[in-house]
Amino acid sequence: MMSRKRTIDAYFGIPNPKKTRGSDPQIRDEKPECSANTTITGSNVIETVKTTSVPSVPDGDPTRHSTHESYPFPIPYLPRALEAEIAGLPARDARKTHIRTPRWTTVFGLDETARFQANNPAISGLKVDTMPFKETSKGKVVDARTGRPVPVGQPATNNTPGQKGYKAIPRPIPHCLDVLRRSAEAATGCSFNFCLVNYYASGADSISFHSDDERFLGSLPAIASFSLGARRDFLMKHKPPKSKPGESTSDTTPKPPLKIPLGSGDMVLMRGQTQANWLHSIPKRSGKNELDGGRINITFRQALVKGGTENYYQYNVGNGPVYKWNAAEMKPWTQPPSP
Ligand SMILES: O=C(O)CCC(=O)C(=O)O
Ligand SMILES: [Fe+2]
């Protein structure tokens, strides 16, 4: 059994009654009028602004300059019920597959070529608890252009000519995350159709240096990344410059990574050339910080083609066992039978 300090509940549970407004930027019991259908605007920001400008790179090439922004987002004002729903998302345990960078992952959404059938009572307004996790969404995914049904959950060889389907079983973004998606779109002016969720149960969980530069996101992807729970460092370092044939790169001393501590409610927007030129990571925390508690990371992205949907479901859901947060720890979870 995990100690209370290690759990998400320690962050989303009863706040310390001694704290008063203004004394702590993360007080969670004070919410303005805000319901699931309210558009959350940036006016309720209570965290301090942290804008980090990315310095020019050593070679001075302006095309290698990239943009990311880190600024507060009013997650602290998300209704508590929605936080609980987000914390209760079924997730795949990525520990077994990413031993060096363990964390829990899950994903929702569909690329631009298709959409979930509108006004389908079976999928609209789904609560996370009734969300089909592995069950097929057959008949519920349609081509974005023609509106014709797109097959899901079957090998590509079974597709009829001219009707390219999915091996994956895409799932609509649950309501609680869709509220956040829409407010992220309003705040950034970007469009998002995918939501990836990472859960770092403690400081021992991490994600290693990588860039989200998959071709299915297009050449200049925008990624809005939200933090809930424990404060963790977000590190960014420049990709090594590509050397031209016969040229040595040994004289370029790597700079230390940029460190952006992300607290609960912060949003980082990465865009422009960021994925092309920079790597990012959440390193493990050691010593006393290892037990700082759980952190949920939610990223919104826009996948342009079917390959994005296949890739995201394969790597973030896969076919392994499914776990769900239950009071104090992740427990194996099975899909409730359909009514
Ligand atoms: O947890 C984070 O802040 C980063 C997650 C991330 O980089 C990813 O999911 O690609
Ligand atoms: Fe990433």
XYZ file of C-alpha atoms and ligand atoms in Angstrom:
350
model
C 0.000 0.000 0.000
C 1.357 3.381 -0.988
C 1.657 6.060 1.636
C -0.769 8.939 1.271
C 2.066 11.227 0.220
C 2.732 9.119 -2.864
C -0.805 9.262 -4.170
C -2.716 11.574 -6.440
C -5.314 11.700 -3.685
C -2.816 13.576 -1.566
C -3.077 16.346 -4.167
C -6.715 16.103 -5.087
C -8.041 15.261 -1.649
C -9.230 17.540 1.145
C -7.126 20.712 1.167
C -5.467 21.887 4.368
C -8.141 24.003 6.088
C -5.541 26.300 7.675
C -4.579 27.738 4.299
C -6.255 30.949 3.262
C -6.724 32.545 -0.116
C -3.595 34.225 -1.372
C -1.188 32.402 0.902
C -0.707 29.483 -1.439
C -1.063 29.643 -5.207
C -2.251 26.047 -5.327
C -5.178 26.216 -2.964
C -7.668 23.901 -4.527
C -10.866 24.510 -2.603
C -11.602 27.941 -3.996
C -13.367 27.764 -7.303
C -15.249 30.447 -9.173
C -18.504 29.597 -10.863
C -17.323 26.924 -13.243
C -19.104 23.899 -14.549
C -18.254 21.276 -17.074
C -19.890 23.312 -19.809
C -18.263 26.606 -18.940
C -15.424 27.755 -21.091
C -12.520 28.295 -18.763
C -10.715 31.506 -19.565
C -7.227 32.648 -18.643
C -8.620 35.338 -16.360
C -8.631 33.013 -13.376
C -4.915 32.441 -13.381
C -3.515 32.142 -9.900
C -0.056 30.779 -10.524
C 2.858 33.071 -11.191
C 3.778 33.548 -14.814
C 6.794 31.630 -15.962
C 7.696 32.566 -19.494
C 10.937 31.125 -20.660
C 12.419 32.344 -23.875
C 14.578 29.832 -25.607
C 18.020 31.297 -26.292
C 19.510 31.351 -29.749
C 21.501 28.250 -30.443
C 25.305 28.372 -30.446
C 25.702 28.265 -34.201
C 23.590 31.409 -34.474
C 21.483 29.955 -37.261
C 18.102 31.669 -36.848
C 16.266 28.786 -38.500
C 17.296 26.645 -35.569
C 15.757 29.019 -33.092
C 12.588 27.523 -31.714
C 9.659 28.582 -29.645
C 8.089 27.175 -26.587
C 6.041 28.931 -24.013
C 5.371 28.031 -20.464
C 2.533 29.774 -18.783
C -0.031 29.131 -16.147
C -3.365 27.712 -17.006
C -6.363 27.705 -14.734
C -6.421 23.986 -14.035
C -6.770 24.764 -10.318
C -10.291 25.872 -11.146
C -11.342 22.707 -12.912
C -14.249 21.340 -10.912
C -13.126 18.734 -8.423
C -15.391 16.133 -10.038
C -13.538 16.486 -13.297
C -10.200 16.144 -11.574
C -11.398 12.938 -10.015
C -12.476 11.684 -13.414
C -9.120 12.521 -14.920
C -7.375 10.789 -12.038
C -9.632 7.767 -12.593
C -8.746 7.190 -16.224
C -7.921 3.621 -17.046
C -4.298 3.450 -18.092
C -1.830 1.031 -19.473
C 1.154 0.236 -17.303
C 4.100 1.297 -19.391
C 6.511 0.013 -16.781
C 6.957 -3.336 -18.446
C 7.726 -1.857 -21.826
C 9.732 1.210 -20.842
C 11.734 -0.134 -17.957
C 14.119 2.825 -17.907
C 11.378 5.435 -18.078
C 8.379 3.885 -16.350
C 5.023 5.629 -16.241
C 1.365 4.908 -16.942
C -0.096 5.973 -20.255
C -3.375 6.213 -22.083
C -4.728 8.002 -25.143
C -7.959 9.226 -26.728
C -8.813 10.799 -30.074
C -8.842 10.382 -33.811
C -6.767 11.930 -36.621
C -8.070 14.509 -39.087
C -9.135 11.961 -41.739
C -12.002 10.646 -39.624
C -14.363 11.618 -36.859
C -16.658 9.975 -34.361
C -20.204 9.924 -35.629
C -22.006 13.036 -34.402
C -25.092 12.660 -32.230
C -24.428 8.994 -31.655
C -25.932 8.399 -28.209
C -23.547 5.509 -27.716
C -20.547 7.826 -27.658
C -21.648 11.378 -26.962
C -21.357 12.573 -23.382
C -19.491 9.457 -22.304
C -18.250 9.398 -18.755
C -14.883 7.829 -18.200
C -16.372 4.956 -16.217
C -18.495 3.873 -19.151
C -15.833 4.571 -21.756
C -15.152 1.566 -23.961
C -11.492 0.866 -23.349
C -10.741 -2.049 -25.597
C -14.178 -2.672 -26.966
C -14.627 -1.826 -30.626
C -16.150 1.450 -31.717
C -17.474 -0.316 -34.839
C -19.903 1.797 -36.824
C -19.046 4.867 -34.794
C -16.080 6.167 -36.777
C -16.813 7.875 -40.074
C -14.706 9.387 -42.832
C -14.271 13.136 -42.202
C -14.956 13.979 -45.853
C -17.621 11.515 -46.978
C -19.274 10.649 -43.659
C -19.057 6.948 -44.624
C -18.342 4.394 -41.880
C -14.680 3.525 -41.378
C -13.887 0.010 -40.092
C -11.910 -0.195 -36.851
C -10.142 -2.937 -34.932
C -9.317 -5.106 -37.917
C -6.218 -5.936 -39.939
C -5.626 -3.702 -42.962
C -6.011 -6.765 -45.207
C -9.705 -6.963 -44.304
C -10.384 -3.471 -45.625
C -12.535 -3.243 -48.695
C -10.942 -1.302 -51.579
C -11.257 2.453 -51.144
C -12.228 2.094 -47.503
C -9.074 2.278 -45.415
C -9.795 1.442 -41.806
C -7.885 1.197 -38.542
C -6.229 -1.691 -36.746
C -6.634 0.404 -33.596
C -9.902 1.004 -31.796
C -10.060 4.772 -31.437
C -11.900 6.196 -28.428
C -13.478 9.627 -28.208
C -11.884 12.106 -25.833
C -13.863 11.831 -22.575
C -15.897 14.807 -21.576
C -13.635 15.905 -18.722
C -10.622 16.060 -21.027
C -12.575 17.547 -23.895
C -13.422 20.545 -21.713
C -9.705 21.038 -21.252
C -9.014 20.453 -24.966
C -11.460 23.153 -25.959
C -10.076 25.639 -23.475
C -6.529 24.846 -24.672
C -7.653 25.538 -28.242
C -9.217 28.831 -27.177
C -6.078 29.848 -25.261
C -3.572 28.914 -27.967
C -5.435 29.299 -31.268
C -4.265 25.779 -32.190
C -6.419 22.752 -33.053
C -6.108 19.466 -31.212
C -7.672 16.078 -31.937
C -5.616 13.806 -29.664
C -5.150 13.625 -25.935
C -2.286 11.610 -24.426
C -2.203 11.094 -20.669
C 0.879 10.149 -18.631
C 0.720 9.331 -14.952
C 3.949 9.495 -12.961
C 3.157 7.695 -9.711
C 6.267 8.996 -7.935
C 9.613 10.618 -8.648
C 10.865 7.215 -9.773
C 8.679 7.505 -12.890
C 10.009 9.516 -15.805
C 10.172 10.080 -19.539
C 13.564 10.204 -21.208
C 14.809 12.830 -23.679
C 12.821 12.655 -26.897
C 11.083 14.919 -29.371
C 7.522 14.476 -30.570
C 8.539 14.976 -34.157
C 6.496 12.194 -35.739
C 5.637 12.919 -39.367
C 1.947 12.340 -38.723
C 1.901 15.541 -36.629
C 3.078 17.648 -39.601
C 6.277 19.693 -39.808
C 5.489 22.351 -37.168
C 3.376 20.585 -34.556
C 1.813 22.456 -31.649
C 1.596 20.466 -28.409
C -0.147 21.830 -25.328
C 1.025 20.019 -22.199
C -0.703 20.295 -18.814
C 0.563 19.335 -15.373
C -1.539 18.257 -12.394
C -0.163 17.177 -9.047
C 3.458 17.009 -8.008
C 5.932 19.605 -9.241
C 8.413 18.096 -11.667
C 11.246 19.522 -13.748
C 10.735 19.681 -17.496
C 14.118 19.672 -19.213
C 14.809 20.863 -22.732
C 18.048 20.458 -24.607
C 18.999 21.225 -28.151
C 19.413 18.356 -30.592
C 23.054 18.026 -31.600
C 23.678 20.076 -34.758
C 23.805 17.925 -37.878
C 27.359 17.935 -39.197
C 27.938 18.368 -42.916
C 30.076 15.647 -44.591
C 33.731 16.058 -43.569
C 32.866 18.597 -40.841
C 33.679 17.973 -37.193
C 31.189 18.879 -34.450
C 33.605 18.207 -31.606
C 34.164 21.939 -30.950
C 30.492 22.450 -30.017
C 30.275 22.129 -26.241
C 26.782 20.981 -25.277
C 24.957 23.483 -23.084
C 23.238 22.318 -19.892
C 19.528 21.624 -20.459
C 16.958 24.331 -19.789
C 15.065 23.493 -16.618
C 11.412 24.522 -16.347
C 9.862 23.423 -13.033
C 6.214 22.622 -13.760
C 3.666 22.927 -10.971
C 0.060 21.819 -10.812
C -1.967 23.904 -13.249
C 0.888 24.891 -15.536
C 0.631 24.537 -19.270
C 3.582 24.385 -21.624
C 2.901 25.093 -25.274
C 5.542 23.715 -27.602
C 5.240 24.806 -31.193
C 7.051 25.959 -34.325
C 10.469 24.320 -34.712
C 10.542 23.056 -31.108
C 10.142 19.373 -31.960
C 12.496 19.652 -34.929
C 15.309 21.169 -32.888
C 14.810 20.316 -29.225
C 14.512 17.263 -26.999
C 12.515 17.262 -23.770
C 12.283 15.002 -20.739
C 10.949 14.601 -17.204
C 13.896 13.161 -15.265
C 13.524 10.929 -12.234
C 13.732 12.598 -8.852
C 15.925 11.100 -6.226
C 16.368 11.429 -2.477
C 13.568 13.054 -0.512
C 11.926 14.360 -3.712
C 11.292 10.868 -4.997
C 8.263 10.601 -2.705
C 6.815 13.965 -3.667
C 3.751 12.241 -5.098
C 1.878 11.577 -8.294
C 1.740 13.812 -11.332
C -0.627 13.633 -14.278
C 0.503 15.050 -17.589
C -2.042 15.678 -20.316
C -0.886 16.594 -23.810
C -3.095 17.729 -26.672
C -1.857 17.258 -30.216
C -3.176 17.200 -33.765
C -2.580 14.018 -35.769
C -3.098 14.603 -39.467
C -3.210 11.091 -40.926
C -4.299 7.575 -39.991
C -0.736 6.548 -39.087
C -0.957 8.876 -36.083
C -4.007 7.110 -34.717
C -2.383 3.685 -35.187
C 0.871 4.782 -33.566
C -0.693 6.468 -30.536
C -3.011 3.560 -29.685
C -0.290 0.979 -30.265
C 2.215 2.653 -27.952
C -0.058 4.189 -25.325
C -2.780 1.564 -25.016
C -1.499 -1.597 -26.743
C -2.870 -4.993 -25.780
C -1.439 -5.302 -22.295
C -3.380 -5.315 -19.044
C -5.357 -2.242 -18.083
C -5.115 -0.543 -14.693
C -7.242 2.039 -13.000
C -6.685 4.353 -10.089
C -8.553 3.008 -7.086
C -8.475 5.056 -3.911
C -4.771 4.774 -3.332
C -3.106 2.783 -6.071
C -3.308 1.493 -9.615
C -5.262 -1.765 -9.715
C -5.866 -4.151 -12.621
C -9.143 -3.213 -14.297
C -11.506 -5.033 -16.616
C -14.035 -3.555 -18.950
C -17.511 -3.631 -17.388
C -19.930 -5.655 -19.532
C -21.912 -3.596 -22.055
C -25.525 -3.016 -21.072
O 5.114 14.743 -18.664
C 5.473 15.669 -19.367
O 5.458 16.844 -19.008
C 6.025 15.397 -20.763
C 5.345 14.268 -21.470
C 5.871 14.093 -22.848
O 6.854 14.649 -23.219
C 5.164 13.217 -23.795
O 4.195 12.544 -23.429
O 5.581 13.180 -24.968
Fe 7.021 14.603 -25.373
